[in-house]
Amino acid sequence: MVLCPMTRCRARDTLATPLMTEYYCQRATEGGLLISEGVCVAANGHGFVNTAGIYTSEQIESWKAVTQGVHKRGAIFFLQLWHVGRASHTELQPGNAAPISPTSNSVPLPWRVTLIDADGKATKQMYSAPRPLHIDEIPQIIQYFRNGAKNAREAGFDGCEIHGAHGYILDAFIKDTINDRTDAYGGSIENRCKLLMEVTQAVVDEIGASKTAVRISPFSVYNSVGPDSNPEALFTYLHSKLDKFGLAYIHLTEPEFSFIKDNFKWAPQYAHVTKRRITPLLVSGGHTLDTGNEAIGSGYADLVGYGRTFIANPDLVKRFAKDAQLNTLNSSTIYGDYTARGYTDYPFLDEEADAGIEA
C-alpha cells in the first residue's frame, strides 16, 4: 500500500514547512512508499495557493528536512513532478502572464480558484484564459521536468513520479478532447503522447529508470480534460510505451476515480491491457482494504495507492493490519491554511506511541 500524491496547500512561499515534515513522517512506515504532493517544476507551473516548488535552491533546502524525517522512519519517498498547465490564474503566474495550454483556444476552466488577496484573505476567482503553447517552447517544458528530477535528488528524494494525469499539462496534451494541435504534438495518439514520452526519457536520463515513475489517467475526466474519444486505445498505447522504460512503477488512476463518489465499486475492466506487464502497476482511485487486497491477490496490480483514507488515518497501515475502525475524513480541511487542522491532528489508534513523532 502506498500514500498517494495529494495536494494539501500547506507550503509557505513555495517552500516545504516543518508542518509538512510532521505530516509525511506521521504516514511513514518501515519499507513503505510515500509519494509527495504535486511539487511544481517551474514558477509558471503553479495553479493553487500554498503549493511547493522544486526549482530554486531555497526550495531544495526546505525539502531536505522532510526527506530526512521520512527516511528516519524507514520509508521510501518519491517526489511528484507537477506542472498544472492551463489550470491556473494570472495571479499565480510570473509577471501575471496567462497560463499555458496545448490548445489553440483561450477558453478558461469553467469554475473558480482560491487566491489570496492583499490583506491575506482567501478569495474565489474564475480561472484565467490560457494562451497556446508554441512548439518552440516545448523543449523548455521538458527541461523543467528534468531539472525538477535533478533537484529532487539533491533534496534527498529516492525517486520521482511524473504527473501525467488529471488534466494538467501532460494529460492535456494526451487527450483528444482538448488537444487540437496540428503540429507534431497533436492529432494521432502517438503525437499526443509524444511530450509525455519525451519528459519521461529526460527524467530517466537524469536520475535513472528505476527511480522514475509516471502517473496517467486515460479514463478520467478532470480539469475539463477528457474523456478521450478512445480511452482503451489510448491506455493500451501509453502502457505499451511506458512499460519499455524499465520504470519503478506506472501509476494508473482507474476509471472509477471520482472525488464525489462515496460508494466505490471496483471492476478492473482494462486488466487485459496490463496482464503481461514488465513494470509494476500502482492503481488508485477510492480503494478499500478489501478491494486493495483483491487487486493484489488477483494479480491485477502490484501496488495500491490510498489518498483520502490516508489523510484521515495517518496510521492507516496499522489500522488495516488490525482491521480497525477508520477515522472519518473532514473534506472541508483537505486544502488548508498554515495550521495543523485537518492535516496533522487526526487521531492515532495508539496516541501515546504515534502522535508525538519527532522528525
PDB file of C-alpha atoms in Angstrom, residues 2-9 11 16 20-21 23-25 27 32-41 51-54 63 66-67 70-71 75-82 148-149 151-153 155-163 166 168 213 215 249 251 282 306-307 310-311 343:
ATOM      1  CA  VAL A   2       1.200   3.468  -0.955  1.00  0.00           C
ATOM      2  CA  LEU A   3       0.491   7.042   0.134  1.00  0.00           C
ATOM      3  CA  CYS A   4      -0.897   8.703  -2.998  1.00  0.00           C
ATOM      4  CA  PRO A   5       0.188  12.181  -4.055  1.00  0.00           C
ATOM      5  CA  MET A   6      -2.358  14.718  -2.817  1.00  0.00           C
ATOM      6  CA  THR A   7      -2.417  18.496  -2.988  1.00  0.00           C
ATOM      7  CA  ARG A   8      -2.818  19.808   0.568  1.00  0.00           C
ATOM      8  CA  CYS A   9      -1.830  23.506   0.164  1.00  0.00           C
ATOM      9  CA  ALA A  11       3.508  25.192   1.781  1.00  0.00           C
ATOM     10  CA  ALA A  16       8.160  22.984   2.397  1.00  0.00           C
ATOM     11  CA  MET A  20       4.722  19.190   6.165  1.00  0.00           C
ATOM     12  CA  THR A  21       7.600  17.231   7.684  1.00  0.00           C
ATOM     13  CA  TYR A  23       2.541  15.191   8.058  1.00  0.00           C
ATOM     14  CA  TYR A  24       4.725  12.890   5.976  1.00  0.00           C
ATOM     15  CA  CYS A  25       6.530  11.423   8.986  1.00  0.00           C
ATOM     16  CA  ARG A  27       2.411   8.390   7.482  1.00  0.00           C
ATOM     17  CA  GLY A  32       6.596   1.911   2.901  1.00  0.00           C
ATOM     18  CA  LEU A  33       6.352   4.087  -0.203  1.00  0.00           C
ATOM     19  CA  LEU A  34       5.188   7.690   0.092  1.00  0.00           C
ATOM     20  CA  ILE A  35       4.566   9.896  -2.933  1.00  0.00           C
ATOM     21  CA  SER A  36       4.651  13.601  -2.222  1.00  0.00           C
ATOM     22  CA  GLU A  37       2.006  16.105  -3.139  1.00  0.00           C
ATOM     23  CA  GLY A  38       2.456  17.561  -6.595  1.00  0.00           C
ATOM     24  CA  VAL A  39       5.541  19.803  -6.473  1.00  0.00           C
ATOM     25  CA  CYS A  40       5.859  22.435  -9.186  1.00  0.00           C
ATOM     26  CA  VAL A  41       8.804  22.154 -11.547  1.00  0.00           C
ATOM     27  CA  THR A  51       1.902  24.832  -3.187  1.00  0.00           C
ATOM     28  CA  ALA A  52       5.590  23.954  -3.054  1.00  0.00           C
ATOM     29  CA  GLY A  53       8.199  24.108  -5.794  1.00  0.00           C
ATOM     30  CA  ILE A  54      11.429  22.298  -6.630  1.00  0.00           C
ATOM     31  CA  TRP A  63      12.543  19.709   1.323  1.00  0.00           C
ATOM     32  CA  VAL A  66      11.104  16.407   5.039  1.00  0.00           C
ATOM     33  CA  THR A  67      13.075  13.693   3.275  1.00  0.00           C
ATOM     34  CA  VAL A  70      10.766  10.267   6.322  1.00  0.00           C
ATOM     35  CA  HIS A  71      13.985   8.306   5.920  1.00  0.00           C
ATOM     36  CA  ALA A  75      10.217   4.795   4.336  1.00  0.00           C
ATOM     37  CA  ILE A  76      10.856   5.357   0.630  1.00  0.00           C
ATOM     38  CA  PHE A  77       9.945   8.822  -0.635  1.00  0.00           C
ATOM     39  CA  PHE A  78       9.189   9.836  -4.241  1.00  0.00           C
ATOM     40  CA  LEU A  79       8.503  13.431  -5.278  1.00  0.00           C
ATOM     41  CA  GLN A  80       5.718  14.060  -7.774  1.00  0.00           C
ATOM     42  CA  LEU A  81       6.875  16.377 -10.569  1.00  0.00           C
ATOM     43  CA  TRP A  82       3.991  18.714 -11.451  1.00  0.00           C
ATOM     44  CA  GLY A 148      12.919  19.070 -11.166  1.00  0.00           C
ATOM     45  CA  ALA A 149      14.156  15.482 -11.050  1.00  0.00           C
ATOM     46  CA  ASN A 151      16.691  18.965  -7.760  1.00  0.00           C
ATOM     47  CA  ALA A 152      14.550  16.285  -6.122  1.00  0.00           C
ATOM     48  CA  ARG A 153      17.580  14.006  -5.981  1.00  0.00           C
ATOM     49  CA  ALA A 155      16.763  17.307  -1.825  1.00  0.00           C
ATOM     50  CA  GLY A 156      17.072  13.662  -0.790  1.00  0.00           C
ATOM     51  CA  PHE A 157      14.119  12.052  -2.546  1.00  0.00           C
ATOM     52  CA  ASP A 158      14.505   8.418  -3.593  1.00  0.00           C
ATOM     53  CA  GLY A 159      12.832   8.964  -6.952  1.00  0.00           C
ATOM     54  CA  CYS A 160      10.271  10.974  -8.890  1.00  0.00           C
ATOM     55  CA  GLU A 161       6.774  10.381 -10.198  1.00  0.00           C
ATOM     56  CA  ILE A 162       5.904  12.396 -13.314  1.00  0.00           C
ATOM     57  CA  HIS A 163       2.358  13.770 -13.051  1.00  0.00           C
ATOM     58  CA  HIS A 166      -5.767  14.705 -14.132  1.00  0.00           C
ATOM     59  CA  TYR A 168      -2.645  19.052 -16.054  1.00  0.00           C
ATOM     60  CA  ALA A 213       7.593   6.605 -12.320  1.00  0.00           C
ATOM     61  CA  ARG A 215       1.081   8.670 -13.354  1.00  0.00           C
ATOM     62  CA  TYR A 249       6.181   1.714 -11.483  1.00  0.00           C
ATOM     63  CA  HIS A 251       0.612   4.746 -11.583  1.00  0.00           C
ATOM     64  CA  LEU A 282       0.220   1.013  -8.961  1.00  0.00           C
ATOM     65  CA  TYR A 306      -4.626   5.322  -0.830  1.00  0.00           C
ATOM     66  CA  GLY A 307      -5.379   9.033  -0.733  1.00  0.00           C
ATOM     67  CA  PHE A 310      -4.629   8.100   4.354  1.00  0.00           C
ATOM     68  CA  ILE A 311      -5.378  11.777   5.050  1.00  0.00           C
ATOM     69  CA  TYR A 343      -3.675  17.955   8.403  1.00  0.00           C
TER      70      TYR A 343
END
